[in-house]
Structure formats: C-alpha cells, structure tokens
Amino acid sequence: MSSAVRPRIFVTRRLPGPCFEKLLEEFDAEVWPEWQHPPYEVLLEKAREVDGIVSLLSDRIDCRLLTEGAKGNLRIVSQYAVGYDNIDVECATRNGIYVTNTPSVLTEATAELTWALILATARRIVEADAYVRSGEWYRSGTGWHPELLLGMELEGKVLGIIGFGRIGRAVARIGAKGFGMKVLYYSRRRAPEEVEKELNATYVPLDTLLRESDIVSIHTPLTPETRYMIGERELRLMKPTAILVNTARGAVVDTNALVKALKEGWIAGAGLDVFEQEPLPPDHPLTKLPNVVLAPHIGSATKETRERMTCAVLENLLAFKKGEVPPNLVNPEVVEKRRPGFS
C-alpha cells in the first residue's frame, strides 16, 4: 500500500474522545452510525473490503469472517475492550491477522464498579431505594426500625477474588486497605510474594475460596476452561450469607444455577454487571429477584476510561500502520506469520 493512501478501517460504533477525531484523520474510516451493533452480514461484507476493523464485544468476529477478510486486505482487528472472547484469535493468527485490545486503561474503573456492586448488594441499596420510592416506607409509619433492611458489614470480612490479574488485584487492594478485609484468591498463576504481602492475600484452591469467603468477586476471562466455572456445585459450597459479584463475563457463571441459588437461599445475594445474554430481557428470572443488583455491562463506563480506551485503539492502529508491533497485541505468534503493517 502506498504511504499516501490511508488504510481503510471499519469502526463498528462511534467512540468517545479526541483520539477518535485523530483516528478519522489518520485512516479512511467508515463508522457504523447506529446504536445497535452492525448485523453479522454487514460485518462480513466490510471484512472483505477493509484493511482493519475496530470491534466491540458485541461484534462476532468468527473464523468465517476472518478467513474471508484475509482473502482481501484485512490485516488487523483492534478491539475496544480488554476482553476478546468474541474474536476467534487462533483463526486470526492462522490468517496473519493481528488482534489488539485495550488493557490497563480500564482497571480502576472496573474495580470501582465492582465495589459499587459489592456495597449496593451488601447494604441492600436497591431494595432500600425501592422501599422509599414505592411509598412503602411512608406507609410503614415509622422512620427507623432496628430490623429494617439489615445488610452485611464488610470490615474484617473475607474477600475472595477469582482471577488475580490487574482488575482482581485492584479490587483486592480496595478491600484490604479500605475495609481491612482478608483476601483469598484463586488464579491460573500465583502472584509474586510481595504482591500477596501488600494485599494481605493468600492463594487457595477454588473450593476453599468459595467455602471461606463472604464476598466472591469474579475477574477471570471467558475461556473454554472458565465457562460455567461457577455452577450449582460451586454455589452450594458458598456460605448462605455470602455475596457473588461478577464484572468479568456472564458465561463464567451458570445463570440457571445462580437463579436457583438466589431463590433458595444458598447465597445471600449477587451483584451482576455481565450476563450470558446481553441485553438481559426484562422478563428474565434475575429481574424478579430482590437480592440481586443488576447493571447493564458498565464496568468501564466512565468518561475518562472510555476516552483512554479510544486512545489505546488509536495507538495500536498507528503502531501497526508504521510497521511496528502494536503495544497491546493479543496474538504475538502472528508476527512470525506476517510482519506488521498494511502493505
């Protein structure tokens, strides 16, 4: 490709922040204008035409699309997210297509949202809000009662972290330093000793974590190994007073088992930002339960974080355009298959 020709990029949604304007200057970019994600057939058609795709989690970037794109000029998929389970990365590598993501920049925002869910669930904030708005508090005739909406105090409790990467450690830090909690964690790899010491964290088997934790927070990527990692067996191991929080991926938890656990009191409550089916239908059983707090996948939804994510997408694309390995390359093996660059 001539240096005078701007690479063609299909962007599956408009992105926030000034870096997006820079992206439009640097690339011949077509932006999908709708709020909803582009239909798969549109994505497939664009993949055959463009040099790169900027994708979101709701975009299905499967092997058919990648193979068809590779027959043309598709060279890179720049994901606007830290997770990339919507992309067939192995197929991309085979076809010489680079896959990038946006890690690091959303760590604190997701950790903060996790704690919002923990606190809202532990202190029954959504139930309390409904109690006031519905008029039930007024109709009760009493402004304060010793047994009204009793929740869980977090000071000194046990926080269990499943997945001890950047976000898991950030959540652990807030729990250990902000609430004086003991941290248990389970992860594919054990953290360095200095990290464990700093965060008052102890590595334990998953079953031990589930049995001993008062709060269980999930921060693992969705892989074939982690799909339904938390099912009926695991939920029954938890304390009946415990709370489960998931800001990772919906399918890490068996939804049917979770609904049963919440209905039958195996656990006290749940705070969920992610679901197996997104968007969640309004008649879903989870929406009928008072002991679950629901959020529409907003873990990284701060203005600052979303703008930084746009900049990370731009950095990945610009590095690739210059013939450099992108800073957030998901499939480093692809470098042996094809050198970076649009030419």
XYZ file of C-alpha atoms in Angstrom, residues 34 51 76 91 149 193 234 268 328 339:
10
model
C -26.499 3.031 14.688
C -7.714 -3.185 5.907
C -5.806 -6.112 11.973
C -8.081 -18.313 13.381
C -33.158 -3.829 55.727
C 5.180 -12.921 47.211
C -19.692 -24.268 43.433
C -27.477 -14.142 50.283
C -1.384 -4.364 23.075
C 5.158 -8.605 9.603
